[in-house]
Short mmCIF file of C-alpha atoms in Angstrom, two decimals:
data_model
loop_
_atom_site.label_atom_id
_atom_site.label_comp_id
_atom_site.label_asym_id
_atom_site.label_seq_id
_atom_site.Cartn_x
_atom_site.Cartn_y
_atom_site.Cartn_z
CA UNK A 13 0.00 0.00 0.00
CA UNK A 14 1.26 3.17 -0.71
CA UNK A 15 0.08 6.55 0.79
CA UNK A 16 0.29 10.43 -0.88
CA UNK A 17 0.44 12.89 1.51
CA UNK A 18 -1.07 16.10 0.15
CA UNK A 19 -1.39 19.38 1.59
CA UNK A 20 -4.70 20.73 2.52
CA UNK A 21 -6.79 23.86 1.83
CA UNK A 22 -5.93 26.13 4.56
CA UNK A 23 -9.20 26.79 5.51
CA UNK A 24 -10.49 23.32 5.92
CA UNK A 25 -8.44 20.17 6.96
CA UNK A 26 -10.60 17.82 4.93
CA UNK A 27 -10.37 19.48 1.77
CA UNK A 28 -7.20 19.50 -0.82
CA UNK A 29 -4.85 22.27 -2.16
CA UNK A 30 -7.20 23.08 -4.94
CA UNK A 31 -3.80 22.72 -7.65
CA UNK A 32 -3.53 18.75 -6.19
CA UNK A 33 -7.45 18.51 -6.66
CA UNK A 34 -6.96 16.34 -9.93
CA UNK A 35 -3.39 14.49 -8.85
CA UNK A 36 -5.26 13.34 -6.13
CA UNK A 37 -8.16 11.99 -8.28
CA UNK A 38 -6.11 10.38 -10.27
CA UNK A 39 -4.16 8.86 -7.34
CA UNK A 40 -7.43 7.02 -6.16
CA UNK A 41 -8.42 5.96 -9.28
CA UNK A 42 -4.52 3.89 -9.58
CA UNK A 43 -5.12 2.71 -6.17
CA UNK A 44 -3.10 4.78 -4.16
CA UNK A 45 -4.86 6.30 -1.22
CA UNK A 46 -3.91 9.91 0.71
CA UNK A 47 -3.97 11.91 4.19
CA UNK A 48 -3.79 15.34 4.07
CA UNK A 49 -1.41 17.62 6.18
CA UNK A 50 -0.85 21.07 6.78
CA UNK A 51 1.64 22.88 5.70
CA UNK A 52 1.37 25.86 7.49
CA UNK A 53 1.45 24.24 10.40
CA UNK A 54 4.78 22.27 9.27
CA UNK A 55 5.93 25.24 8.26
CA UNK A 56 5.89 26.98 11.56
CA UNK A 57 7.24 23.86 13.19
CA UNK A 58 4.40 22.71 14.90
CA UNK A 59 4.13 19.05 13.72
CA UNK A 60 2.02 17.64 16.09
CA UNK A 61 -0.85 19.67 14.36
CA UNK A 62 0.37 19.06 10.91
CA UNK A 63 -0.21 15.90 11.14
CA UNK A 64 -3.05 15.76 12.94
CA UNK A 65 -5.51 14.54 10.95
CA UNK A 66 -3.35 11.68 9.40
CA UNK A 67 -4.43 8.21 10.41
CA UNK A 68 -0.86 5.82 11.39
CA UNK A 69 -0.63 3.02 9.65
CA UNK A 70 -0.50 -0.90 11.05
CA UNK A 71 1.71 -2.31 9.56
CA UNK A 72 4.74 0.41 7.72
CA UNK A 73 3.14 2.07 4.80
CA UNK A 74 5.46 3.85 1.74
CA UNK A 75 4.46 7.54 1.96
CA UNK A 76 5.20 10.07 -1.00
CA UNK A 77 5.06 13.89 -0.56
CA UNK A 78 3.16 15.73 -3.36
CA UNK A 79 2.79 19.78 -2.01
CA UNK A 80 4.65 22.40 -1.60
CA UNK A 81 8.51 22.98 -1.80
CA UNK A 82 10.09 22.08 1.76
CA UNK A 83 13.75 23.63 3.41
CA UNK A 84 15.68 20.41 4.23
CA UNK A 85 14.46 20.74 7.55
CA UNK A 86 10.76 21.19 7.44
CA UNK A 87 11.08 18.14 5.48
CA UNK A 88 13.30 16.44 8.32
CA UNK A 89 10.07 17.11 11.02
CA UNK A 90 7.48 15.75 7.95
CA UNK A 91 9.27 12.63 7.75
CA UNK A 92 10.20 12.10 11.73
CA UNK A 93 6.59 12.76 12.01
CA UNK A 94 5.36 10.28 9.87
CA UNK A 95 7.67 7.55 10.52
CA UNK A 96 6.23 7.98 14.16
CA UNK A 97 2.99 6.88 12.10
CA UNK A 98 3.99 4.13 10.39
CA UNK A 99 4.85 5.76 7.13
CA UNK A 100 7.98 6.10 5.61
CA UNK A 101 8.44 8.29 2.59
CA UNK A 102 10.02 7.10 -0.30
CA UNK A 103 12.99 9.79 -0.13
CA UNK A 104 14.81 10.13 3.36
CA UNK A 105 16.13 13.83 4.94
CA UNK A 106 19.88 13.26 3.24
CA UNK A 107 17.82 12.07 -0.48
CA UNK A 108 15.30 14.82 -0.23
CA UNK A 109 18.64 17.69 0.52
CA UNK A 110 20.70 15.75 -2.30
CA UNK A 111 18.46 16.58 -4.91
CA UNK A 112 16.64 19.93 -3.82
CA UNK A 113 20.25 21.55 -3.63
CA UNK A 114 21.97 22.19 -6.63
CA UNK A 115 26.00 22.04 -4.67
CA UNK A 116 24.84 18.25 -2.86
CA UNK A 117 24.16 16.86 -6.20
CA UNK A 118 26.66 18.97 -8.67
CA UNK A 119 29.74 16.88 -8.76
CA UNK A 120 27.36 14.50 -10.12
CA UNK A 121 26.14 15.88 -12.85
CA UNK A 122 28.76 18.62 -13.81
CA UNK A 123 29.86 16.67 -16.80
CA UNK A 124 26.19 17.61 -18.37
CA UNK A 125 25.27 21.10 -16.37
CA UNK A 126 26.38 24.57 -17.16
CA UNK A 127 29.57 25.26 -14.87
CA UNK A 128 28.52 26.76 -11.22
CA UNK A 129 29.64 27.72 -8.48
CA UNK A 130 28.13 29.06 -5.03
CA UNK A 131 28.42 30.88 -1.87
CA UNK A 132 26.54 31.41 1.35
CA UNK A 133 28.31 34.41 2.32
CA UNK A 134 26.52 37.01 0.51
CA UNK A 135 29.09 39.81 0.99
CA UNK A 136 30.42 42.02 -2.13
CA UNK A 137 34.10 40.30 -2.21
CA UNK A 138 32.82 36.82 -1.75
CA UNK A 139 30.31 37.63 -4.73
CA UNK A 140 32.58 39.01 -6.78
CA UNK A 141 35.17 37.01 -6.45
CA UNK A 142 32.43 33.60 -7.86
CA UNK A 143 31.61 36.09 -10.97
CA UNK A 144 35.42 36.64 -11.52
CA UNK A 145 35.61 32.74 -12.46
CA UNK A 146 33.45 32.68 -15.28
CA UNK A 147 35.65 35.88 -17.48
CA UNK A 148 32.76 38.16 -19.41
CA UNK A 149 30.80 35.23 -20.17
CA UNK A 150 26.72 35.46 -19.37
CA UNK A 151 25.73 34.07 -16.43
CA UNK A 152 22.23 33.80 -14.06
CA UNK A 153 21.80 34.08 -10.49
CA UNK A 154 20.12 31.45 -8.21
CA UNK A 155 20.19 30.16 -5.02
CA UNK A 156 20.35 26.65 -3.94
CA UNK A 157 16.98 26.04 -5.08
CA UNK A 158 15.25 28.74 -7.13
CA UNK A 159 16.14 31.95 -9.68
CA UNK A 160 13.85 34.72 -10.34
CA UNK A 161 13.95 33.76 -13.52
CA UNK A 162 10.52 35.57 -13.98
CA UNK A 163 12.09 38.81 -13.10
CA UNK A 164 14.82 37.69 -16.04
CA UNK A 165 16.61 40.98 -16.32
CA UNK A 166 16.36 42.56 -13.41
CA UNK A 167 17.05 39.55 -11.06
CA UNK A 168 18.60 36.91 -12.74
CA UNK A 169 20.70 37.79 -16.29
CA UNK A 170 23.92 39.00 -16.27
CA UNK A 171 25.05 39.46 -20.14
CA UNK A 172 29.09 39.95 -18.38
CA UNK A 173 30.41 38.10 -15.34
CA UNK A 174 33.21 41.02 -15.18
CA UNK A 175 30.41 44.03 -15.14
CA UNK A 176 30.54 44.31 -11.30
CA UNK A 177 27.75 47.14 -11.10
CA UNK A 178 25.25 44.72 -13.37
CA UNK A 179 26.31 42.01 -10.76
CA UNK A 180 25.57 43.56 -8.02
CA UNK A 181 22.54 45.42 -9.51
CA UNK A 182 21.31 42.06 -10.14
CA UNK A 183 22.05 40.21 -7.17
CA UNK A 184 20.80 42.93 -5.01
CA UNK A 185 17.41 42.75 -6.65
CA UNK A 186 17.66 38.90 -6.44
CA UNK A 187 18.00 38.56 -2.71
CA UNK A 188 15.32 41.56 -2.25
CA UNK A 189 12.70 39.45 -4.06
CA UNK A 190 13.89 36.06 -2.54
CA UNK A 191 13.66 37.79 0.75
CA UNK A 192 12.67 35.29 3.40
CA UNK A 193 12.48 32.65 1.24
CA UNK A 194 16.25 32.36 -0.02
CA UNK A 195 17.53 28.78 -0.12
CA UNK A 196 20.68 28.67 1.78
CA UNK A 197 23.26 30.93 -0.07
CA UNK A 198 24.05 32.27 -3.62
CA UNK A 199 24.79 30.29 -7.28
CA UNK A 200 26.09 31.47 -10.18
CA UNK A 201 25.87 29.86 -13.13
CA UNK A 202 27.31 30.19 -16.74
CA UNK A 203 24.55 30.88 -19.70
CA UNK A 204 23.99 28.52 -22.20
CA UNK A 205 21.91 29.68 -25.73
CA UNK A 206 19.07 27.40 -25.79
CA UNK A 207 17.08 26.27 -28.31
CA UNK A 208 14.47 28.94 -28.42
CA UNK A 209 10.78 27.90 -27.83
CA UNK A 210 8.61 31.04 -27.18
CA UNK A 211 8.37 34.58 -24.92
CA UNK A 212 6.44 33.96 -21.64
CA UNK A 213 3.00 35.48 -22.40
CA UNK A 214 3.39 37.32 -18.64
CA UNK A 215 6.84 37.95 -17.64
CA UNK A 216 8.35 37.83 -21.61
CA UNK A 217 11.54 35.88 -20.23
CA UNK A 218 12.67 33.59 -22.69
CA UNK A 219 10.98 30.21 -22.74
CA UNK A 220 13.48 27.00 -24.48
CA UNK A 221 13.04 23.85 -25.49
CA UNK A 222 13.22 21.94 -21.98
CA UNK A 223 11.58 18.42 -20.61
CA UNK A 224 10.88 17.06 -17.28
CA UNK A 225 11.92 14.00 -16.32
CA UNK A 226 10.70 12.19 -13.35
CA UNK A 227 12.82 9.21 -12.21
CA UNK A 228 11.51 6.31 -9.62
CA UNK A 229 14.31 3.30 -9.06
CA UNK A 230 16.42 5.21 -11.50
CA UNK A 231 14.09 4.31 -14.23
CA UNK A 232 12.48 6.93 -16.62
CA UNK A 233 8.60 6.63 -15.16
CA UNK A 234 7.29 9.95 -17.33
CA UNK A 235 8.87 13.23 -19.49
CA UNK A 236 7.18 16.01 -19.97
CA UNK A 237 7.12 18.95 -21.98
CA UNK A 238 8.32 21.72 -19.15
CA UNK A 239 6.44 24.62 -20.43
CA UNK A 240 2.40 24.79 -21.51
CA UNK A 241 3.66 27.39 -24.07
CA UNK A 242 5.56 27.00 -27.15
CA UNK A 243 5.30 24.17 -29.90
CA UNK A 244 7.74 21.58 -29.31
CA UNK A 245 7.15 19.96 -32.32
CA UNK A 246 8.31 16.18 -32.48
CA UNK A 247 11.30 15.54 -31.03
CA UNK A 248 13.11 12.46 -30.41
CA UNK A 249 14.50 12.64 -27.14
CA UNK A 250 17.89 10.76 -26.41
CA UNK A 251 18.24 10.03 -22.67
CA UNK A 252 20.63 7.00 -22.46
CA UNK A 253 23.61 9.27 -21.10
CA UNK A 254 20.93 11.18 -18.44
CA UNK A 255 20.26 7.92 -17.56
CA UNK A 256 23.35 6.84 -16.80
CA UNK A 257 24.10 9.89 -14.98
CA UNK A 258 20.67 8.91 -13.00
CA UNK A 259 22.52 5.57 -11.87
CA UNK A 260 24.70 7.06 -9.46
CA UNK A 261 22.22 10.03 -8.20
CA UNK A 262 21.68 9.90 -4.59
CA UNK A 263 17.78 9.19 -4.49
CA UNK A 264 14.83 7.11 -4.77
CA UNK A 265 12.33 9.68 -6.67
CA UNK A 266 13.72 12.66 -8.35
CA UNK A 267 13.07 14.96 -11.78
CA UNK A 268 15.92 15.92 -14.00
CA UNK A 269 15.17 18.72 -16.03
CA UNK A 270 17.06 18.46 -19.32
CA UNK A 271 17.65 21.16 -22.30
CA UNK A 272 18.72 21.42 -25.82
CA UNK A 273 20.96 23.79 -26.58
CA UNK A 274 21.04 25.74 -29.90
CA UNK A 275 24.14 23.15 -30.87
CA UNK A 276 21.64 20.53 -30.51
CA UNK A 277 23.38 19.50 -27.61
CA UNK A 278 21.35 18.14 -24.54
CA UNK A 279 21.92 19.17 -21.04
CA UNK A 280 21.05 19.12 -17.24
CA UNK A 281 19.50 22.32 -16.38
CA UNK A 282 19.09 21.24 -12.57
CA UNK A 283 17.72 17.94 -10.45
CA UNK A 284 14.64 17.81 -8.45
CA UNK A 285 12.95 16.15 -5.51
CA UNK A 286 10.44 14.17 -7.38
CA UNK A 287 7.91 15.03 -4.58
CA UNK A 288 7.64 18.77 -4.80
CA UNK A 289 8.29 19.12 -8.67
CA UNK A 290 5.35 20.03 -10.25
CA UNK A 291 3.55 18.56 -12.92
CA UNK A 292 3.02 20.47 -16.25
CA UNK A 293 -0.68 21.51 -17.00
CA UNK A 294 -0.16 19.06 -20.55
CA UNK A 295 1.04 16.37 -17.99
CA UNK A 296 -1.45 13.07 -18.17
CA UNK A 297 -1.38 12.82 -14.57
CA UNK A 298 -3.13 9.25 -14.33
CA UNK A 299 -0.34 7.79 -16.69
CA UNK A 300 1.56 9.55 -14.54
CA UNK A 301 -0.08 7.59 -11.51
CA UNK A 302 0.27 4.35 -13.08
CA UNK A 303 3.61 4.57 -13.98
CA UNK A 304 4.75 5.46 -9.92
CA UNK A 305 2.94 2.35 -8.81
CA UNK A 306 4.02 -0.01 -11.56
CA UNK A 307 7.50 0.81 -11.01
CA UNK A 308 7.81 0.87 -7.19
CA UNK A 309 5.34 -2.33 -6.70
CA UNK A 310 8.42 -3.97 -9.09
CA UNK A 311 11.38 -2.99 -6.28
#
């Protein structure tokens, strides 16, 4: 038996997160079955009432997290607080951190990533110094976890690694929007030209030719197109070397979000716990389903 934990409304513990409202029906209808949780609560470190309303198991149950994006150790209490239920989830605290943080899981996949590098002391010298490694070339800001890549030229491009007053104009902007919710510390990465897909129809940032794929047992269990807009057109995608590279990542469930680049070379943009990546709108989320409990009911 294997358990989803979803997070709930907010304003009524028996009710879903409207956005999980159809990954949930699709859930039941591949036999899984689901507690809710909430992740305000967790959020604010009060477990005991996060997890209130979720039933312990008899015998030990596989749990998988589908919500909300956690810090490493909000997701420590969810899964101390479930394993006091009887339900394990799939990923532990060190395969959950290995995957949500681009520096655990970079020596990994450098060979197929844009090069990186990171900080957590966000002082001028120790920023400057990162942008210094990378010449003029173009780079993007990030932290451990997320860019603003939605605020693409105010907070996140830098067309010269060398221009100090664009990188700190940038930066600065970066960790004002962030605010609160930065992940741990500061990356820098190099730009790669993309294959070109379509503008964003909101922010206009530059939308490229990117897939998500979701990985269970290190076997491909779905790819998806990443964005909603844009026509991909048919493409064949080749994923024998990402799946090699898979082999030796540190975790049970986990996305890898791959890119062509205008070379027609394919690369890693960045790895993902598989249980807060979100599904695509053009995802077909009982395949989807299917495919998680046909794989892990194999292991």
């Amino acid at each position: 038996m294997i358990r989803i934990i979803y997070c709930d409304s907010v304003f009524d513990h028996k009710t879903i997160e409207p956005d999980y409202e159809e990954e949930k029906q699709s859930a039941i209808a591949e036999g899984f079955h689901f507690s809710l949780i909430s992740f305000e609560a967790l959020i604010d470190e009060n477990v005991a009432t996060a997890l209130k309303y979720v039933k312990a198991a008899e015998t030990r149950e596989l749990g998988i997290y589908r919500g909300w994006m956690l810090t490493p150790i909000q997701y420590q209490n969810l899964y101390d607080g479930l394993l006091k239920k009887n339900i394990k989830l799939i990923n532990n605290p060190t395969e959950y951190k290995h995957c949500h943080y681009l520096p655990s899981s970079y020596d990994i996949i450098k060979s197929k990533t844009p090069k990186s590098n990171w900080t957590t002391q966000l002082n001028d010298e120790n920023i400057f110094q990162l942008a210094i490694e990378f010449g003029k070339k173009p780079i993007i800001v990030k932290d451990f976890v997320k860019s603003e890549k939605h605020n693409w030229e105010d907070a996140c491009f830098i067309p010269n690694a060398s221009d100090h007053d664009k990188v700190k104009a940038v930066v600065d902007k970066f960790i004002e929007l962030r605010g609160d919710s930065l992940n741990e510390g500061l990356v820098f990465r190099e730009f790669e030209e993309l294959e070109f897909l379509t503008e964003h129809s909101k922010s206009k940032m530059p939308l490229t030719k990117e897939y998500r794929v979701f990985f269970a047992n290190k076997k491909v269990i779905a790819t998806f197109n990443y964005w909603d807009e844009g026509e991909y057109e048919e493409t064949i995608l080749k994923l024998d070397s990402f799946i090699e590279i898979a082999q030796s990542i540190q975790s049970i469930f986990f996305t890898m979000d791959i890119a062509q680049k205008k070379n027609g070379e394919w690369i890693i943009i960045e790895l993902g716990d598989g249980q807060v990546a979100g599904l695509p709108d053009n995802a077909d989320k009982s395949k989807f389903y299917e495919s998680i409990r046909n794989t892990l009911n194999q292991s």
